Short mmCIF file of C-alpha atoms and ligand atoms in Angstrom, two decimals:
data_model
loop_
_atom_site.label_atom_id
_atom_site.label_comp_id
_atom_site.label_asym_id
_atom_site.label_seq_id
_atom_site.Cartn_x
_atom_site.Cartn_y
_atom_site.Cartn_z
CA UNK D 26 212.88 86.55 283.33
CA UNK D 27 210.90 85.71 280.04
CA UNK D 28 210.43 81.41 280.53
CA UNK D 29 209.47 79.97 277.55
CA UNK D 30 208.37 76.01 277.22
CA UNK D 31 208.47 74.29 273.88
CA UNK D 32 208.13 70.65 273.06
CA UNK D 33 211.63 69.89 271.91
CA UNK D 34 215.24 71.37 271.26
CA UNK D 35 214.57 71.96 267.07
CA UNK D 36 211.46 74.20 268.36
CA UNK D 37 213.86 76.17 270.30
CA UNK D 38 216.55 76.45 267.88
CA UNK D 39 213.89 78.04 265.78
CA UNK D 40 213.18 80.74 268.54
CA UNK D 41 216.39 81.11 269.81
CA UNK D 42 217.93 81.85 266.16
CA UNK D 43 215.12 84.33 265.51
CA UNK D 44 216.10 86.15 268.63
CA UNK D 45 219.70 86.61 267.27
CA UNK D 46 218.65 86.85 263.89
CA UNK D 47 216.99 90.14 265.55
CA UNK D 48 219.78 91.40 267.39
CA UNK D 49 222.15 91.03 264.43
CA UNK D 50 219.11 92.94 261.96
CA UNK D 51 219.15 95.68 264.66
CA UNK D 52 222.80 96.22 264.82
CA UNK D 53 224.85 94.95 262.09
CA UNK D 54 228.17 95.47 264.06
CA UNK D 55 226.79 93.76 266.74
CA UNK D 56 228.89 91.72 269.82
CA UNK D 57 228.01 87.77 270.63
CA UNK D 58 228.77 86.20 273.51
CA UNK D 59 228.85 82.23 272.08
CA UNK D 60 228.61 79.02 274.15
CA UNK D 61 229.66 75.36 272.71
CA UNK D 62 227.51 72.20 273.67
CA UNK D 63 225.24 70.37 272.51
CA UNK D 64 222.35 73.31 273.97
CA UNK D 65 222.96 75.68 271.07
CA UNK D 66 223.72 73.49 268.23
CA UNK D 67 219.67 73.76 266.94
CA UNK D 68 220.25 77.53 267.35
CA UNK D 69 223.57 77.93 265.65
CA UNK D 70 221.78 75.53 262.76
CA UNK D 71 218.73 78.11 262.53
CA UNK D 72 220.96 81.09 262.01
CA UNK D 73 223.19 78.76 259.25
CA UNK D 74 219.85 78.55 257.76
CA UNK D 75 218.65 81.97 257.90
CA UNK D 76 222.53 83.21 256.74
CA UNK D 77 221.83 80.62 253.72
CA UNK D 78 218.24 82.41 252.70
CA UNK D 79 220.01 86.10 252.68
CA UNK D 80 218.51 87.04 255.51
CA UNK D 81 221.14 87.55 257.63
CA UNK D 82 225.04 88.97 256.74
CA UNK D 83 227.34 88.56 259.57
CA UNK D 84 230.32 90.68 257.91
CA UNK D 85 230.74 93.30 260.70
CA UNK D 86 229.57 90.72 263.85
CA UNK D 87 232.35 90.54 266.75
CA UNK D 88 231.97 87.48 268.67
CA UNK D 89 233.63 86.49 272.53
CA UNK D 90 233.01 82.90 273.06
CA UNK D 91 232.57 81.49 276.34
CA UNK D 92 235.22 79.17 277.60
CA UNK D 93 237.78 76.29 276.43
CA UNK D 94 239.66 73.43 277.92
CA UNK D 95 243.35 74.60 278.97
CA UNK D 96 245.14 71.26 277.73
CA UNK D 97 244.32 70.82 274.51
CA UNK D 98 245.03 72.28 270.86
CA UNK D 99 242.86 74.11 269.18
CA UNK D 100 242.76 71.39 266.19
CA UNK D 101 241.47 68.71 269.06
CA UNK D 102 238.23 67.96 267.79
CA UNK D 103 236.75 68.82 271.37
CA UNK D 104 238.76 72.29 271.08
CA UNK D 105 235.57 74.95 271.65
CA UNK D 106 237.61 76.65 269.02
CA UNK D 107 237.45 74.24 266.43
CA UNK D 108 233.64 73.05 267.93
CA UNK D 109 232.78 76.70 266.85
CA UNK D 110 233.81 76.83 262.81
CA UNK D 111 232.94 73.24 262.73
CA UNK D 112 229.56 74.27 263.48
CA UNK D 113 229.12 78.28 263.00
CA UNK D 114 231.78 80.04 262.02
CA UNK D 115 232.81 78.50 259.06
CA UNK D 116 229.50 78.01 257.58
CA UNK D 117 228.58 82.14 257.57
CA UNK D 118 230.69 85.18 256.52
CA UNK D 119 231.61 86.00 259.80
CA UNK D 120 235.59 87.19 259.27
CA UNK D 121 238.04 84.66 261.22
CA UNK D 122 239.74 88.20 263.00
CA UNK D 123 236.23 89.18 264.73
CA UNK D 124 235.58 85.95 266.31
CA UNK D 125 237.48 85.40 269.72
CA UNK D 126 237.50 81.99 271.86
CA UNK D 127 239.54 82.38 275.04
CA UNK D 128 243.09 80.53 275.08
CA UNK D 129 246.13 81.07 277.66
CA UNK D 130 249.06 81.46 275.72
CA UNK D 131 251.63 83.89 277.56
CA UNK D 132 253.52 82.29 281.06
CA UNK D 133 250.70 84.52 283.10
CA UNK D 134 247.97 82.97 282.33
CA UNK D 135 246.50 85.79 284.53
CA UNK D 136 247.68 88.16 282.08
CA UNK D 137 245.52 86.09 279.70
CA UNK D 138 242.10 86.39 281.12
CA UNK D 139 242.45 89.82 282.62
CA UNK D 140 243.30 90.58 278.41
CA UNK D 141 240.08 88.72 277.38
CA UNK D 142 237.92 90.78 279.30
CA UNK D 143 239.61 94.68 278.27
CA UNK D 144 239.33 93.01 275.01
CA UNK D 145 235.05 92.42 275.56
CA UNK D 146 235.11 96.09 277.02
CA UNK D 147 237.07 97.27 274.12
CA UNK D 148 234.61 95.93 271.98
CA UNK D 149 232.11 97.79 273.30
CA UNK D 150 230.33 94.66 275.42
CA UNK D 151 228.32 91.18 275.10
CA UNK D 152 225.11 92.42 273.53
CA UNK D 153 223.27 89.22 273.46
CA UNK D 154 225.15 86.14 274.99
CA UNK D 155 223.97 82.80 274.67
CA UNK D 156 224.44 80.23 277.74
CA UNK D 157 223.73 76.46 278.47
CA UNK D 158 223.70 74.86 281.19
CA UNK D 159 225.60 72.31 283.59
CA UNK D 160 224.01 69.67 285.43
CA UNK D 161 225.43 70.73 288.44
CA UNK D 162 223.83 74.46 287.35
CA UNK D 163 227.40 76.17 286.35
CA UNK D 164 227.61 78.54 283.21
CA UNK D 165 230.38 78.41 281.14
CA UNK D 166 232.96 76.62 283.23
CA UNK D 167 232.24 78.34 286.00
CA UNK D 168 231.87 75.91 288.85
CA UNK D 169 229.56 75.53 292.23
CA UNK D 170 231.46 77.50 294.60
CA UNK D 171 231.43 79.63 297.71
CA UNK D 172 231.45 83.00 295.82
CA UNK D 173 230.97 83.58 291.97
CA UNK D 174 233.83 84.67 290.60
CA UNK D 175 234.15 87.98 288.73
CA UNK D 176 236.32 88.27 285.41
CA UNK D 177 237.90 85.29 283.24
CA UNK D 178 239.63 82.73 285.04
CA UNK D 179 241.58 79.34 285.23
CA UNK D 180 239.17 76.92 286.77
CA UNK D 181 240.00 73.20 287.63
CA UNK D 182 236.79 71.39 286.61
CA UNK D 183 234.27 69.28 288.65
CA UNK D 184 234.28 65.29 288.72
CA UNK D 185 230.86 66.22 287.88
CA UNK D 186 231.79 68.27 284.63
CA UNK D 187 234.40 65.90 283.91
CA UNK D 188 231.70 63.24 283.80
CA UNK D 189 229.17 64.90 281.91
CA UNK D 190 232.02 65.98 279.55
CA UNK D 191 233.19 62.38 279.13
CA UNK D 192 231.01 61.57 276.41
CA UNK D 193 232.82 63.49 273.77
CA UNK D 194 236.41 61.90 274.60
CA UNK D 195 237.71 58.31 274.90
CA UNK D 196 237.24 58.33 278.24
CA UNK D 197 236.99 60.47 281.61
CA UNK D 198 240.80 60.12 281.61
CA UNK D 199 241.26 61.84 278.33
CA UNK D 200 238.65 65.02 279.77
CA UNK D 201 240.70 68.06 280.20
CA UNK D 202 240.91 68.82 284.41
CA UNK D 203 241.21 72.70 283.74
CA UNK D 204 239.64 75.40 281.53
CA UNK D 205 239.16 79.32 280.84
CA UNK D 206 236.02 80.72 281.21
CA UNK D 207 234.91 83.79 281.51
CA UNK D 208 233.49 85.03 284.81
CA UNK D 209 230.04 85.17 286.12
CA UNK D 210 230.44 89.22 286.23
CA UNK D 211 231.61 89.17 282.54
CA UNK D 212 228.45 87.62 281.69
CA UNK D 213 226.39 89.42 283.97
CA UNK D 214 227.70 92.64 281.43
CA UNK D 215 226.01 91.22 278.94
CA UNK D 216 223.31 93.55 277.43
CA UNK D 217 221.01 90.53 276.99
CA UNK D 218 221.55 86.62 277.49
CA UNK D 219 219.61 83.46 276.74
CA UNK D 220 220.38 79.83 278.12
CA UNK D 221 218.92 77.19 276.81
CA UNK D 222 218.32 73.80 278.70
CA UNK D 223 216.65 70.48 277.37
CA UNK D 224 216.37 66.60 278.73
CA UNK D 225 215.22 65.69 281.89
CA UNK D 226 218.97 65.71 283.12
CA UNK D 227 219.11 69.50 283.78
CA UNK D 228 215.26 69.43 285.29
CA UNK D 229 217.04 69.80 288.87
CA UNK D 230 219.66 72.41 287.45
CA UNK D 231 216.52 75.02 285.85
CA UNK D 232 214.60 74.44 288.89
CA UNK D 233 217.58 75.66 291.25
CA UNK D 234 218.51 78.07 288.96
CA UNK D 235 214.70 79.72 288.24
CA UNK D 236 213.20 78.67 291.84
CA UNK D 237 216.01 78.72 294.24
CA UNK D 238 218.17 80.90 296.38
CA UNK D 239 220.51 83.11 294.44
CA UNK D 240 223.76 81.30 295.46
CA UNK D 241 226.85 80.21 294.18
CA UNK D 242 225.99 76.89 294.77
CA UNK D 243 224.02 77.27 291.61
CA UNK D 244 226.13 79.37 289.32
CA UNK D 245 222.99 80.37 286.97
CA UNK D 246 220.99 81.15 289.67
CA UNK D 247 223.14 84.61 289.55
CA UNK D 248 220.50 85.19 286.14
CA UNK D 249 217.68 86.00 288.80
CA UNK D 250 219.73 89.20 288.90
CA UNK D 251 220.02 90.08 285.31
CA UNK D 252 217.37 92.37 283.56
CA UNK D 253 216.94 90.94 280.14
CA UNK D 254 217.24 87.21 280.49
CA UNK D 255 214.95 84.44 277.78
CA UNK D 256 214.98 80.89 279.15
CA UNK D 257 214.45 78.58 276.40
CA UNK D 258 213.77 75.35 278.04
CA UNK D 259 211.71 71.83 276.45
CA UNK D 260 209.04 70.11 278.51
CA UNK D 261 211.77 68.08 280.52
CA UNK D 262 214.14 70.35 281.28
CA UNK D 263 211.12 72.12 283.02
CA UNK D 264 209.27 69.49 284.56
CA UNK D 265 210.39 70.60 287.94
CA UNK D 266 209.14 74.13 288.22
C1 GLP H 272 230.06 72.52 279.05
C2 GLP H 272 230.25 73.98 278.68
C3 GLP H 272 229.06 74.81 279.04
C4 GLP H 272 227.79 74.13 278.61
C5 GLP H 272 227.65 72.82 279.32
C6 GLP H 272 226.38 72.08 278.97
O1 GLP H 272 230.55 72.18 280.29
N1 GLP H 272 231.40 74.56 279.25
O2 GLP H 272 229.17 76.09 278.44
O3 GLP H 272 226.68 74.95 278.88
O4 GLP H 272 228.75 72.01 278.97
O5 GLP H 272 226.53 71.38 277.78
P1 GLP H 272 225.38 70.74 276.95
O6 GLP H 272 224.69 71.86 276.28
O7 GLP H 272 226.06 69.82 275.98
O8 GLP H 272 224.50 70.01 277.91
#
């Protein structure tokens, strides 16, 4: 794993942006894997910026994101659709038909997720996915659990997610209790990945995650295994290791 420390989260929007501002210079047509929170917001800003200066054209990009809450619309200002053209999408030329954000729609919701991943396959793969983080270590919305689940999923979330989520809604009532994610395997496919973590919060998360047992306890801790992993983290988020 390449670790690298900076002193605060614009510092590693800057590196983190260059990074895909490589990947999509080296393969115009290339596949994202994108993640919503607050982690990637300095990078998604970055690569706004560099799109702005010509440098980058994201015409023929494909992108898979992540995960979304089950419950709510995709207008709901907390929809990871809507979170993504608010803050991305809308601001490049990346064309509206070659961006994908998972959503059940059909009565198998099964059918759904098993669909989201032939259509990553079909694509060709994830070449470079971006991650953050949980406090309680998951990826995506996949949970601390006794085995890590494989493809996209239905997942009910954590009173621990819930509460970290909580700050975006009215209140922890209003928090969404399930979600689609895709699976640790379809991230492990990923050609390359990043995760980004920052604030003291997620110290105990990156330590379990870099330092600990590989163990679904610790959903990232499954990156150990990966072969071409950057961990963008600022001084707090590794004060631990
Ligand atoms: C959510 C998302 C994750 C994200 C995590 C951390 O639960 N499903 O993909 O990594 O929150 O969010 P943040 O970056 O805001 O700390």
């Amino acid at each position: 794993m390449n670790i690298q420390v900076y002193e605060n989260a614009a510092q590693i929007g800057k590196a983190a942006g260059a990074l895909f501002a490589a990947k999509i210079i080296e393969k115009p047509a290339c596949v994202l894997g994108m993640a919503t929170g607050s982690s990637p917001l300095p990078t998604y800003a970055a690569l706004v910026e560099l799109y702005e200066q010509g440098v980058l054209d994201f015409s023929e990009v494909r992108s898979f994101n992540l995960d979304e809450y089950v419950s709510i619309d995709r207008s709901h200002e907390q929809s990871y659709y809507r979170f993504m053209f608010d803050n991305l999408f809308s601001k490049v030329n990346i064309k509206a038909e070659n961006v994908q954000v998972p959503y059940p729609v059909s009565p198998d919701p099964n059918s759904d997720c098993a669909a989201y991943d032939a259509a990553i396959d079909a694509a060709g793969g994830i070449d470079l996915q971006i991650l953050g983080i949980g406090n309680n270590g998951h990826i995506a919305f996949n949970e601390p659990s006794a085995v890590f689940p494989f493809g996209t999923h239905i997942v009910d979330l954590t009173q621990s997610t819930i509460e970290a989520n909580k700050r975006f809604f009215a209140s922890a009532d209003d928090v969404p209790r399930k979600a689609i994610t895709m699976g640790i395997g379809s991230i492990m496919k990923a050609r390359e990945v990043m995760i980004i973590a920052t604030g003291a919060a997620k110290a105990p998360a990156v330590k379990a995650m870099l330092q600990g047992d590989v163990d679904p306890q610790c959903p990232a801790s499954i990156l150990q295994l990966h072969p071409a992993v950057t961990v963008f983290l600022d001084t707090e988020a590794a004060a631990l290791l």
